[in-house]
Amino acid sequence: MRKNFVIMTIEQRLSEAVRAAVKELYGVDAEQVSLQKTKKEFRGHLTLVVFPYLKASRKSPEQTAQEIGECLQTGNPELVAGFNVIKGFLNLTVGSACWVETLAGIHASPDFGCTEATGQAPLVMIEYSSPNTNKPLHLGHIRNNLLGYSLSRIMKANGYRVVKTNIVNDRGIHICKSMLAWQKWGGGVTPESSGKKGDHLVGDFYVLFDRRYKEELGKLQSEGLSREEAEAASPLMAGAREMLRRWEAGDETVRTLWNRMNGWVYAGFDETYKRLGVDFDKVYYESETYLEGRATVLDGLDRGVFYRRDDGSVWADLTGDGLDEKLLLRSDGTSVYMTQDIGTAKLRFDDYPVNRMIYVVGNEQNYHFQVLSVLLDRLGFEFGKGLVHFSYGMVELPEGKMKSREGTVVDADDLMDEMIATARDISGELGKLDGLTAEESENIIRIIGLGSLKYFILKVDPRKNMTFNPKESIDFNGNTGSFIQYAYARIRSVLRRAREQNTDLSGSLSPTVHVTEKEEAIIQLLAEYPAVIREAGETYSPSCIANYAYELVRAYNQFYHDYSILHEENGEVKFLRIVLSANVAKVIHSAMSLLGIEMPERM
């Protein structure tokens, strides 16, 4: 994958100049040149670590840095306008003309920072969402979907080919609980007759089953049975197990009900996904993959990869890999979750030439994916050993954890409604939408509400647990999506007025135009964008993008507060500031797009 031209030009020129200076001063080749961004408390743009050259210089770190700095400034005055020494660190101030050249390069690149995939680029498959068809999507699913979708965009921006996949858990005892509850107490209700989304309706019956089951257990225990005896004697649970047995046997009546209720759920899921702004290239279903998994495990058994115990169950011995022994098929021949994942992987490898498989799944499944990686490798799947478990932390509310079966989860649709309503209230109080039509206002309110939700979740390191507070997520003055959106809309307003003044952005920047320190700092931040995208892809962390966007907006806001743009009298300076503003807007839009966040043109 190619590296971005602009940022590498400055670093390459400095690196080459350092090598030449070390050769001239000390007669050795500088194999290592370590440049990093200068810390804010020191003057300069880039800092050279001089410790690797002390052996050759035979002088103190301060003396060595001073000599290299003087040599650089003498030989490259346009590149190195100044320097200062802090112990073994040489802080270099890059010449103003170089930053103008850098801005011109950024301006000339419409997709600055992003690398377009070629047909030979590695193929990355990313699995996210993984819902169950017995309940609607909730807050936990929102974090999963937003992380997976954002990661797919980040990997694409790094030059990979990407396939987005979803595995729907559409079989099992939990599905049968909803089906049995609908049969017993539904009275033939449908999404149409109830006016409810299908996934919500089915989820209500899942909660109802749990409530009736607890009532049943309480009654049995009041008759003298222990908890374990009551669970074994429960007619409700026995009915759910019998329904699962009939489903696995292909019973036509059960399968017809299963298809009907799953159809309700899928329609509900699709509506939620569309509203959330995520999608998939391929959807797999557990009802199809578990059979493939069973066949693959039996093939592994025949090849001696696995072994069978006396009770007929099939196991993998992973003790040699520092793990334990793993059940793959029960004694009655039925599958476990691991079997399903093996089958899904097999089908995916058949469908696509996958180079890297990334599973976006919560950190409670860390061990599961360690085992899956070893099993896939033993079965001969090329991506098995390199399998990536994008392990993320749980998301909670200020009130604590959520429980689906008890109906205490935060529904994804309800949360999106709440975010939009909050955006409407706050925008109205601040007068942000004055002068817009009702249609324009509602669209911007939607963009603000959903953008605030997405940004609040994605700005957090995905590996950490987080608490989502809707009230804190919409704040036009904090590290929020709405803060960044408002800054973007303000820049777009500046650019509209610049066009009204007949500013032609296709013109050239003057290489001698005066650039202030704050303008240089913004250009340097812009130039870092390709490296931020690379870091986000290498560490699987959308939070890198989110916090970069916030830092860029903060720097621009300080500049906007301190300097005139459209009323600047010097024509060259005015044009530079307009071009600078245009490219800040371009990079903000690009960064937020990688997070799946829409940007309003007006606010």
Coordinates of C-alpha atoms in Angstrom, one line a residue:
M1 CA 0.0 0.0 0.0
R2 CA 1.3 3.4 -1.0
K3 CA 2.2 6.0 1.7
N4 CA 0.7 9.5 1.5
F5 CA 2.9 12.0 -0.3
V6 CA 2.5 15.1 1.8
I7 CA 3.5 14.1 5.3
M8 CA 6.2 11.8 4.0
T9 CA 7.8 14.6 2.0
I10 CA 8.6 16.7 5.1
E11 CA 9.8 13.7 7.2
Q12 CA 11.7 12.2 4.3
R13 CA 13.5 15.6 3.6
L14 CA 14.3 16.0 7.2
S15 CA 15.5 12.4 7.5
E16 CA 17.7 12.7 4.5
A17 CA 19.1 16.0 5.8
V18 CA 19.9 14.4 9.2
R19 CA 21.7 11.5 7.5
A20 CA 23.7 14.0 5.5
A21 CA 24.5 16.0 8.6
V22 CA 25.6 13.0 10.6
K23 CA 27.8 11.8 7.8
E24 CA 29.4 15.2 7.4
L25 CA 29.9 15.8 11.1
Y26 CA 30.9 12.3 12.3
G27 CA 31.8 10.3 9.2
V28 CA 29.2 7.5 9.8
D29 CA 25.9 6.5 8.2
A30 CA 22.9 7.2 10.3
E31 CA 20.9 4.0 10.1
Q32 CA 18.3 5.2 12.5
V33 CA 16.5 8.6 12.3
S34 CA 13.8 9.0 14.9
L35 CA 11.5 12.0 14.3
Q36 CA 8.4 12.7 16.4
K37 CA 6.0 15.6 16.9
T38 CA 7.4 18.2 19.2
K39 CA 5.7 18.3 22.6
K40 CA 3.4 21.3 23.1
E41 CA 5.5 22.8 25.9
F42 CA 8.5 23.2 23.5
R43 CA 9.0 25.3 20.4
G44 CA 9.2 23.4 17.2
H45 CA 7.4 21.1 14.8
L46 CA 9.4 17.9 14.8
T47 CA 11.9 16.5 17.3
L48 CA 15.0 14.5 16.5
V49 CA 16.2 12.0 19.1
V50 CA 20.0 12.2 19.0
F51 CA 21.0 9.4 21.4
P52 CA 21.8 7.0 18.5
Y53 CA 24.6 9.3 17.3
L54 CA 26.5 9.7 20.6
K55 CA 28.8 6.9 20.0
A56 CA 29.9 8.5 16.8
S57 CA 30.1 12.1 18.1
R58 CA 31.8 11.1 21.4
K59 CA 30.1 14.2 22.8
S60 CA 27.3 14.9 25.2
P61 CA 23.7 14.7 24.0
E62 CA 23.4 18.5 24.2
Q63 CA 26.6 19.1 22.2
T64 CA 25.6 16.6 19.6
A65 CA 22.1 18.0 19.2
Q66 CA 23.6 21.5 18.9
E67 CA 26.0 20.5 16.2
I68 CA 23.4 18.6 14.2
G69 CA 21.0 21.5 14.5
E70 CA 23.5 24.1 13.3
C71 CA 24.5 21.8 10.4
L72 CA 20.8 21.3 9.4
Q73 CA 20.0 25.0 9.5
T74 CA 23.1 26.0 7.5
G75 CA 22.6 23.4 4.8
N76 CA 18.8 23.5 4.6
P77 CA 17.6 27.0 5.7
E78 CA 14.2 26.7 3.9
L79 CA 13.5 23.3 5.6
V80 CA 14.9 24.1 9.0
A81 CA 14.1 27.7 10.0
G82 CA 15.3 27.2 13.6
F83 CA 16.0 24.8 16.4
N84 CA 16.4 24.4 20.1
V85 CA 18.0 21.7 22.3
I86 CA 16.5 20.0 25.3
K87 CA 19.0 17.5 26.6
G88 CA 19.2 14.7 23.9
F89 CA 16.3 16.1 21.9
L90 CA 16.7 18.5 19.0
N91 CA 13.5 20.4 18.4
L92 CA 13.3 21.5 14.7
T93 CA 11.1 24.4 13.4
V94 CA 10.1 23.7 9.8
G95 CA 10.3 26.6 7.4
S96 CA 7.0 28.4 6.6
A97 CA 7.3 27.7 2.9
C98 CA 7.4 24.0 3.6
W99 CA 4.0 24.2 5.4
V100 CA 2.6 26.2 2.5
E101 CA 3.8 23.5 0.1
T102 CA 2.3 20.9 2.4
L103 CA -1.1 22.6 2.4
A104 CA -1.0 22.8 -1.3
G105 CA -0.4 19.1 -1.6
I106 CA -3.3 18.3 0.8
H107 CA -5.5 20.7 -1.2
A108 CA -4.6 18.9 -4.4
S109 CA -5.7 15.5 -3.0
P110 CA -9.5 15.1 -2.9
D111 CA -9.2 11.8 -0.9
F112 CA -6.3 13.0 1.2
G113 CA -5.2 10.4 3.7
C114 CA -7.1 7.5 2.2
T115 CA -5.6 4.7 0.1
E116 CA -7.6 3.2 -2.7
A117 CA -7.6 -0.6 -2.8
T118 CA -6.3 -2.4 -5.9
G119 CA -7.5 -5.8 -7.1
Q120 CA -4.4 -7.4 -5.6
A121 CA -5.0 -5.8 -2.1
P122 CA -5.5 -8.2 0.8
L123 CA -9.1 -9.1 1.5
V124 CA -10.3 -8.5 5.0
M125 CA -13.6 -9.9 6.2
I126 CA -15.2 -8.2 9.2
E127 CA -18.0 -9.8 11.2
Y128 CA -20.2 -7.6 13.4
S129 CA -23.8 -7.4 14.8
S130 CA -24.5 -11.1 15.4
P131 CA -28.1 -10.6 16.7
N132 CA -30.4 -13.2 18.1
T133 CA -33.9 -13.5 16.5
N134 CA -35.7 -13.5 19.8
K135 CA -35.3 -9.9 20.6
P136 CA -34.7 -6.4 19.1
L137 CA -31.3 -4.8 18.9
H138 CA -30.2 -3.0 22.1
L139 CA -27.5 -0.6 23.3
G140 CA -24.9 -3.3 23.3
H141 CA -25.6 -4.1 19.7
I142 CA -25.3 -0.4 18.8
R143 CA -21.7 -0.4 20.1
N144 CA -21.0 -3.6 18.2
N145 CA -22.5 -2.4 15.0
L146 CA -20.9 1.1 15.1
L147 CA -17.4 -0.4 15.9
G148 CA -17.7 -3.0 13.1
Y149 CA -19.0 -0.6 10.5
S150 CA -16.4 2.0 11.3
L151 CA -13.6 -0.5 11.3
S152 CA -14.7 -1.7 7.8
R153 CA -14.4 1.9 6.6
I154 CA -11.0 2.4 8.2
M155 CA -9.6 -0.8 6.8
K156 CA -10.9 0.3 3.3
A157 CA -9.2 3.7 3.8
N158 CA -6.0 1.8 4.5
G159 CA -6.1 0.2 1.0
Y160 CA -7.7 -3.2 1.9
R161 CA -10.5 -4.8 0.1
V162 CA -13.3 -5.3 2.7
V163 CA -16.3 -7.7 3.0
K164 CA -18.8 -6.9 5.8
T165 CA -20.6 -9.9 7.2
N166 CA -23.2 -10.7 9.8
I167 CA -24.0 -14.0 11.4
V168 CA -27.7 -14.2 12.6
N169 CA -28.3 -16.5 15.5
D170 CA -31.7 -17.8 14.4
R171 CA -31.9 -21.2 16.0
G172 CA -31.7 -22.6 19.6
I173 CA -33.7 -22.8 22.8
H174 CA -33.9 -19.0 23.2
I175 CA -35.7 -18.7 19.8
C176 CA -38.1 -21.5 20.8
K177 CA -39.0 -19.6 24.0
S178 CA -40.4 -16.7 22.0
M179 CA -42.2 -19.1 19.6
L180 CA -43.8 -21.1 22.4
A181 CA -44.9 -17.9 24.3
W182 CA -46.5 -16.6 21.1
Q183 CA -48.3 -19.9 20.6
K184 CA -49.6 -19.9 24.2
W185 CA -50.5 -16.3 24.8
G186 CA -50.2 -14.4 21.5
G187 CA -53.8 -14.9 20.3
G188 CA -52.6 -14.7 16.7
V189 CA -51.1 -11.1 17.1
T190 CA -48.9 -9.9 14.3
P191 CA -46.8 -6.7 13.7
E192 CA -49.6 -5.4 11.5
S193 CA -52.3 -6.0 14.0
S194 CA -50.3 -4.7 17.0
G195 CA -48.7 -1.8 15.3
K196 CA -45.3 -2.9 16.6
K197 CA -42.0 -3.5 14.8
G198 CA -41.7 -7.3 14.4
D199 CA -38.5 -7.6 16.4
H200 CA -40.1 -5.7 19.3
L201 CA -43.2 -7.9 19.2
V202 CA -41.1 -11.1 19.3
G203 CA -38.9 -9.7 22.0
D204 CA -42.0 -9.0 24.1
F205 CA -42.8 -12.8 24.0
Y206 CA -39.3 -13.7 25.0
V207 CA -39.7 -11.5 28.1
L208 CA -43.2 -12.9 28.7
F209 CA -41.8 -16.5 28.6
D210 CA -39.2 -15.6 31.2
R211 CA -41.8 -14.0 33.5
R212 CA -44.2 -17.0 33.3
Y213 CA -41.3 -19.4 33.7
K214 CA -40.2 -17.7 36.9
E215 CA -43.8 -17.8 38.2
E216 CA -43.9 -21.5 37.4
L217 CA -40.7 -22.1 39.2
G218 CA -41.9 -20.2 42.2
K219 CA -45.1 -22.3 42.4
L220 CA -43.2 -25.6 42.1
Q221 CA -40.7 -24.5 44.8
S222 CA -43.6 -23.5 47.0
E223 CA -44.8 -27.1 46.7
G224 CA -41.6 -28.4 48.2
L225 CA -39.3 -28.8 45.2
S226 CA -35.7 -27.5 45.2
R227 CA -34.6 -25.0 42.5
E228 CA -33.0 -27.8 40.5
E229 CA -36.0 -30.1 40.8
A230 CA -38.4 -27.3 39.8
E231 CA -36.3 -26.5 36.7
A232 CA -36.3 -30.1 35.7
A233 CA -40.1 -30.4 36.3
S234 CA -41.0 -27.2 34.5
P235 CA -43.7 -27.8 31.8
L236 CA -42.8 -24.5 30.1
M237 CA -39.1 -25.4 29.7
A238 CA -40.0 -28.9 28.6
G239 CA -42.3 -27.4 26.0
A240 CA -39.5 -25.2 24.7
R241 CA -37.1 -28.1 24.5
E242 CA -39.6 -30.2 22.7
M243 CA -40.1 -27.4 20.2
L244 CA -36.4 -27.3 19.6
R245 CA -36.3 -31.1 19.1
R246 CA -39.1 -30.8 16.5
W247 CA -37.3 -27.9 14.8
E248 CA -34.2 -29.9 14.4
A249 CA -36.2 -32.9 13.1
G250 CA -37.7 -30.6 10.4
D251 CA -41.2 -30.6 11.8
E252 CA -43.3 -28.6 9.2
T253 CA -45.5 -26.9 11.7
V254 CA -42.7 -25.7 13.9
R255 CA -40.6 -24.6 10.9
T256 CA -43.5 -22.6 9.4
L257 CA -43.9 -20.7 12.7
W258 CA -40.2 -20.2 12.9
N259 CA -40.0 -18.8 9.4
R260 CA -42.9 -16.5 10.1
M261 CA -41.6 -15.0 13.3
N262 CA -38.1 -14.7 12.1
G263 CA -39.4 -12.9 9.1
W264 CA -41.0 -10.3 11.5
V265 CA -37.6 -9.9 13.2
Y266 CA -35.6 -9.5 10.0
A267 CA -37.9 -6.7 8.8
G268 CA -37.4 -5.0 12.2
F269 CA -33.6 -5.5 12.1
D270 CA -33.4 -4.0 8.6
E271 CA -35.3 -0.9 9.7
T272 CA -32.9 -0.4 12.6
Y273 CA -29.8 -1.1 10.6
K274 CA -30.9 1.4 7.9
R275 CA -31.6 4.1 10.5
L276 CA -28.3 3.4 12.3
G277 CA -26.5 3.7 8.9
V278 CA -24.8 0.3 8.8
D279 CA -25.0 -2.5 6.3
F280 CA -23.5 -5.8 5.3
D281 CA -22.2 -7.4 2.1
K282 CA -23.2 -10.9 3.2
V283 CA -25.5 -12.3 5.9
Y284 CA -25.0 -15.9 7.2
Y285 CA -27.5 -17.8 9.3
E286 CA -26.7 -20.2 12.2
S287 CA -29.5 -22.4 11.0
E288 CA -27.4 -23.0 7.9
T289 CA -23.9 -22.9 9.2
Y290 CA -24.3 -25.3 12.1
L291 CA -24.8 -28.2 9.7
E292 CA -21.7 -27.3 7.8
G293 CA -19.8 -27.1 11.1
R294 CA -21.0 -30.5 12.1
A295 CA -19.8 -32.0 8.8
T296 CA -16.4 -30.2 9.1
V297 CA -15.9 -31.5 12.7
L298 CA -16.7 -35.0 11.6
D299 CA -14.2 -34.7 8.7
G300 CA -11.7 -33.5 11.3
L301 CA -12.5 -36.6 13.4
D302 CA -11.9 -38.9 10.4
R303 CA -8.5 -37.2 9.8
G304 CA -7.5 -37.6 13.5
V305 CA -7.6 -33.8 14.3
F306 CA -10.3 -34.5 17.0
Y307 CA -11.2 -37.5 19.1
R308 CA -14.4 -39.2 20.2
R309 CA -15.1 -40.1 23.9
D310 CA -16.8 -43.2 25.1
D311 CA -20.2 -41.4 25.3
G312 CA -20.0 -40.5 21.6
S313 CA -19.2 -36.8 22.1
V314 CA -16.4 -35.3 19.9
W315 CA -13.6 -33.2 21.5
A316 CA -10.4 -31.3 20.6
D317 CA -7.4 -31.7 22.8
L318 CA -5.8 -28.2 23.0
T319 CA -3.7 -28.7 26.1
G320 CA -0.6 -28.6 24.0
D321 CA -1.5 -25.0 23.0
G322 CA -1.9 -24.0 26.6
L323 CA -5.7 -24.3 26.4
D324 CA -8.1 -27.0 27.6
E325 CA -10.1 -29.8 25.9
K326 CA -13.0 -28.4 23.9
L327 CA -16.4 -30.1 23.3
L328 CA -17.4 -29.9 19.6
L329 CA -20.3 -32.3 19.3
R330 CA -22.5 -33.5 22.2
S331 CA -23.1 -37.2 22.8
D332 CA -26.4 -36.9 21.0
G333 CA -24.6 -35.5 17.9
T334 CA -25.9 -31.9 18.4
S335 CA -23.7 -28.9 17.8
V336 CA -22.3 -26.3 20.2
Y337 CA -21.5 -22.6 19.4
M338 CA -17.9 -23.5 18.5
T339 CA -19.2 -26.0 15.9
Q340 CA -21.4 -23.2 14.4
D341 CA -18.4 -20.8 14.2
I342 CA -16.3 -23.5 12.4
G343 CA -19.1 -24.0 9.9
T344 CA -19.5 -20.3 9.3
A345 CA -15.7 -19.9 8.8
K346 CA -15.8 -22.8 6.3
L347 CA -18.6 -21.3 4.3
R348 CA -16.9 -17.9 4.3
F349 CA -13.6 -19.3 3.1
D350 CA -15.6 -21.1 0.3
D351 CA -17.3 -17.8 -0.6
Y352 CA -14.3 -15.4 -0.5
P353 CA -10.5 -15.6 -0.7
V354 CA -10.1 -14.3 2.9
N355 CA -6.7 -13.1 3.9
R356 CA -7.7 -11.8 7.4
M357 CA -10.8 -12.5 9.4
I358 CA -11.8 -10.0 12.1
Y359 CA -14.6 -10.8 14.6
V360 CA -16.1 -7.9 16.4
V361 CA -17.3 -9.5 19.6
G362 CA -17.3 -8.5 23.2
N363 CA -14.4 -9.3 25.5
E364 CA -16.4 -11.9 27.4
Q365 CA -15.7 -14.2 24.4
N366 CA -11.9 -13.8 24.5
Y367 CA -11.2 -17.4 25.3
H368 CA -13.7 -18.6 22.7
F369 CA -11.8 -17.0 19.9
Q370 CA -8.4 -18.2 21.2
V371 CA -9.8 -21.7 20.8
L372 CA -11.5 -21.0 17.4
S373 CA -8.2 -19.7 16.0
V374 CA -6.4 -22.9 17.0
L375 CA -9.2 -25.2 15.7
L376 CA -9.4 -23.4 12.3
D377 CA -5.6 -23.6 11.9
R378 CA -5.7 -27.3 12.7
L379 CA -8.5 -27.8 10.1
G380 CA -6.3 -26.2 7.5
F381 CA -8.0 -22.8 7.1
E382 CA -5.4 -20.3 6.0
F383 CA -6.8 -17.4 8.0
G384 CA -7.1 -19.4 11.2
K385 CA -3.8 -18.6 12.8
G386 CA -4.2 -14.9 11.9
L387 CA -7.7 -14.6 13.1
V388 CA -8.4 -11.3 14.8
H389 CA -10.8 -11.0 17.7
F390 CA -11.6 -7.3 17.9
S391 CA -12.5 -7.6 21.6
Y392 CA -14.4 -4.6 23.0
G393 CA -15.7 -3.7 26.4
M394 CA -19.2 -3.7 27.6
V395 CA -21.4 -0.6 27.4
E396 CA -23.7 0.2 30.4
L397 CA -26.0 3.0 31.5
P398 CA -25.5 5.1 34.6
E399 CA -28.1 2.9 36.2
G400 CA -26.0 -0.3 35.6
K401 CA -26.1 -3.4 33.5
M402 CA -28.9 -4.5 31.2
K403 CA -30.7 -7.9 31.0
S404 CA -32.6 -8.9 27.9
R405 CA -34.7 -11.6 29.4
E406 CA -35.9 -9.3 32.1
G407 CA -36.8 -6.6 29.6
T408 CA -34.4 -4.1 31.2
V409 CA -32.3 -3.4 28.1
V410 CA -32.1 -0.1 26.3
D411 CA -33.7 -0.7 23.0
A412 CA -31.8 0.6 20.0
D413 CA -34.8 2.2 18.4
D414 CA -35.9 3.8 21.6
L415 CA -32.4 5.2 22.2
M416 CA -32.2 6.7 18.7
D417 CA -35.6 8.3 19.3
E418 CA -34.3 9.7 22.6
M419 CA -31.2 11.1 21.0
I420 CA -33.1 12.8 18.2
A421 CA -35.6 14.3 20.7
T422 CA -32.7 15.5 22.9
A423 CA -31.0 17.1 19.8
R424 CA -34.3 18.8 18.9
D425 CA -34.6 20.3 22.4
I426 CA -31.0 21.5 22.7
S427 CA -30.9 22.9 19.2
G428 CA -34.1 24.8 19.8
E429 CA -32.9 26.2 23.1
L430 CA -29.7 27.5 21.4
G431 CA -31.4 28.7 18.3
K432 CA -29.1 26.6 16.1
L433 CA -31.8 26.0 13.4
D434 CA -33.3 29.4 13.2
G435 CA -34.2 30.3 9.6
L436 CA -34.3 26.8 8.3
T437 CA -37.4 25.1 6.8
A438 CA -39.2 22.4 8.9
E439 CA -37.8 19.7 6.6
E440 CA -34.3 21.0 6.8
S441 CA -34.5 21.3 10.6
E442 CA -35.7 17.7 11.0
N443 CA -33.0 16.3 8.9
I444 CA -30.3 18.3 10.7
I445 CA -31.8 17.2 14.1
R446 CA -31.6 13.6 12.9
I447 CA -28.0 14.1 11.8
I448 CA -27.1 15.7 15.1
G449 CA -28.8 13.2 17.3
L450 CA -27.4 10.1 15.6
G451 CA -24.0 11.7 15.1
S452 CA -23.8 12.4 18.8
L453 CA -24.7 8.8 19.7
K454 CA -22.1 7.4 17.3
Y455 CA -19.3 9.8 18.3
F456 CA -19.9 9.3 22.1
I457 CA -19.5 5.5 21.6
L458 CA -16.7 5.6 19.1
K459 CA -14.5 8.1 20.9
V460 CA -13.9 5.7 23.7
D461 CA -11.0 3.1 23.4
P462 CA -13.0 0.1 22.2
R463 CA -11.2 -2.2 24.6
K464 CA -12.5 -0.3 27.6
N465 CA -15.9 -0.7 29.3
M466 CA -18.0 2.5 29.0
T467 CA -21.0 4.1 30.4
F468 CA -23.3 5.8 27.9
N469 CA -25.0 8.9 29.2
P470 CA -27.4 10.4 26.5
K471 CA -27.5 13.8 28.3
E472 CA -23.7 14.2 28.1
S473 CA -23.4 13.1 24.5
I474 CA -25.0 16.2 23.0
D475 CA -23.0 19.2 24.0
F476 CA -22.0 21.9 21.5
N477 CA -19.0 22.8 23.6
G478 CA -17.4 19.5 24.6
N479 CA -15.7 16.5 23.0
T480 CA -18.9 15.5 21.2
G481 CA -20.2 14.8 17.7
S482 CA -22.4 17.9 17.8
F483 CA -19.4 20.1 18.7
I484 CA -17.5 18.8 15.6
Q485 CA -20.6 19.0 13.4
Y486 CA -21.2 22.6 14.4
A487 CA -17.6 23.5 13.6
Y488 CA -17.9 21.8 10.2
A489 CA -21.2 23.6 9.4
R490 CA -19.6 26.9 10.4
I491 CA -16.6 26.3 8.0
R492 CA -19.0 25.4 5.2
S493 CA -20.8 28.7 5.8
V494 CA -17.4 30.5 5.5
L495 CA -16.7 28.7 2.2
R496 CA -20.2 29.6 0.8
R497 CA -19.5 33.3 1.6
A498 CA -16.1 33.0 0.0
R499 CA -17.7 31.7 -3.2
E500 CA -20.1 34.6 -3.1
Q501 CA -16.9 36.8 -3.1
N502 CA -15.8 35.0 -6.2
T503 CA -12.9 33.1 -4.5
D504 CA -11.5 30.5 -6.9
L505 CA -10.1 27.6 -4.8
S506 CA -8.4 26.2 -7.8
G507 CA -5.8 29.0 -7.6
S508 CA -2.2 28.6 -6.3
L509 CA -0.9 29.5 -2.9
S510 CA 1.9 32.0 -2.7
P511 CA 5.1 30.3 -1.4
T512 CA 6.1 33.5 0.4
V513 CA 2.8 34.1 2.1
H514 CA 3.1 34.7 5.9
V515 CA 1.9 31.7 8.0
T516 CA 1.2 32.2 11.6
E517 CA 2.1 29.6 14.3
K518 CA -1.6 28.6 14.7
E519 CA -1.9 28.1 11.0
E520 CA 1.3 26.0 10.9
A521 CA -0.1 23.9 13.7
I522 CA -3.3 23.3 11.8
I523 CA -1.4 22.4 8.6
Q524 CA 0.8 20.0 10.7
L525 CA -2.4 18.4 12.1
L526 CA -3.9 18.0 8.7
A527 CA -0.6 16.4 7.5
E528 CA -0.9 13.8 10.3
Y529 CA -4.2 12.5 9.0
P530 CA -2.8 9.7 6.9
A531 CA -0.7 8.4 9.9
V532 CA -3.8 8.6 12.1
I533 CA -5.7 6.4 9.6
R534 CA -2.9 3.9 9.5
E535 CA -2.8 3.8 13.3
A536 CA -6.5 3.3 13.5
G537 CA -6.2 0.4 11.1
E538 CA -3.2 -1.2 12.8
T539 CA -4.7 -1.0 16.3
Y540 CA -8.4 -1.6 15.2
S541 CA -9.4 1.6 17.0
P542 CA -11.9 4.1 15.6
S543 CA -11.3 6.2 18.7
C544 CA -8.0 7.3 17.1
I545 CA -10.0 8.9 14.3
A546 CA -12.6 10.4 16.6
N547 CA -10.2 12.1 19.0
Y548 CA -8.1 13.3 16.1
A549 CA -11.1 15.0 14.6
Y550 CA -11.8 16.7 18.0
E551 CA -8.2 17.9 18.2
L552 CA -8.3 19.3 14.7
V553 CA -11.6 21.2 15.4
R554 CA -10.3 22.6 18.6
A555 CA -7.2 23.9 16.8
Y556 CA -9.3 25.4 14.0
N557 CA -11.7 27.0 16.5
Q558 CA -8.8 28.8 18.2
F559 CA -7.6 30.1 14.8
Y560 CA -11.1 31.1 13.8
H561 CA -11.5 33.1 17.0
D562 CA -8.1 34.9 16.7
Y563 CA -7.9 35.7 13.0
S564 CA -10.1 37.2 10.3
I565 CA -10.7 35.1 7.2
L566 CA -13.0 36.8 4.8
H567 CA -12.2 40.3 6.0
E568 CA -8.4 39.8 5.8
E569 CA -7.0 42.7 3.8
N570 CA -3.9 40.9 2.5
G571 CA -5.1 38.9 -0.5
E572 CA -2.5 36.1 -0.3
V573 CA -3.1 35.6 3.5
K574 CA -6.9 35.6 2.9
F575 CA -6.6 33.0 0.2
L576 CA -4.4 30.8 2.4
R577 CA -6.9 31.0 5.2
I578 CA -9.8 30.1 2.9
V579 CA -7.8 27.1 1.5
L580 CA -6.8 26.1 5.0
S581 CA -10.5 26.2 6.1
A582 CA -11.6 24.2 3.1
N583 CA -9.1 21.5 3.8
V584 CA -10.0 21.4 7.5
A585 CA -13.6 20.8 6.5
K586 CA -12.5 18.2 4.0
V587 CA -10.5 16.2 6.6
I588 CA -13.2 16.6 9.2
H589 CA -15.8 15.2 6.8
S590 CA -13.5 12.4 5.8
A591 CA -12.7 11.5 9.4
M592 CA -16.3 11.6 10.5
S593 CA -17.3 9.5 7.5
L594 CA -14.9 6.8 8.7
L595 CA -16.9 6.8 11.9
G596 CA -20.2 6.5 9.9
I597 CA -21.3 10.0 10.9
E598 CA -23.1 12.3 8.6
M599 CA -22.2 16.0 8.5
P600 CA -24.7 18.9 8.2
E601 CA -24.0 21.7 5.7
R602 CA -25.9 24.1 7.9
M603 CA -26.6 24.5 11.6

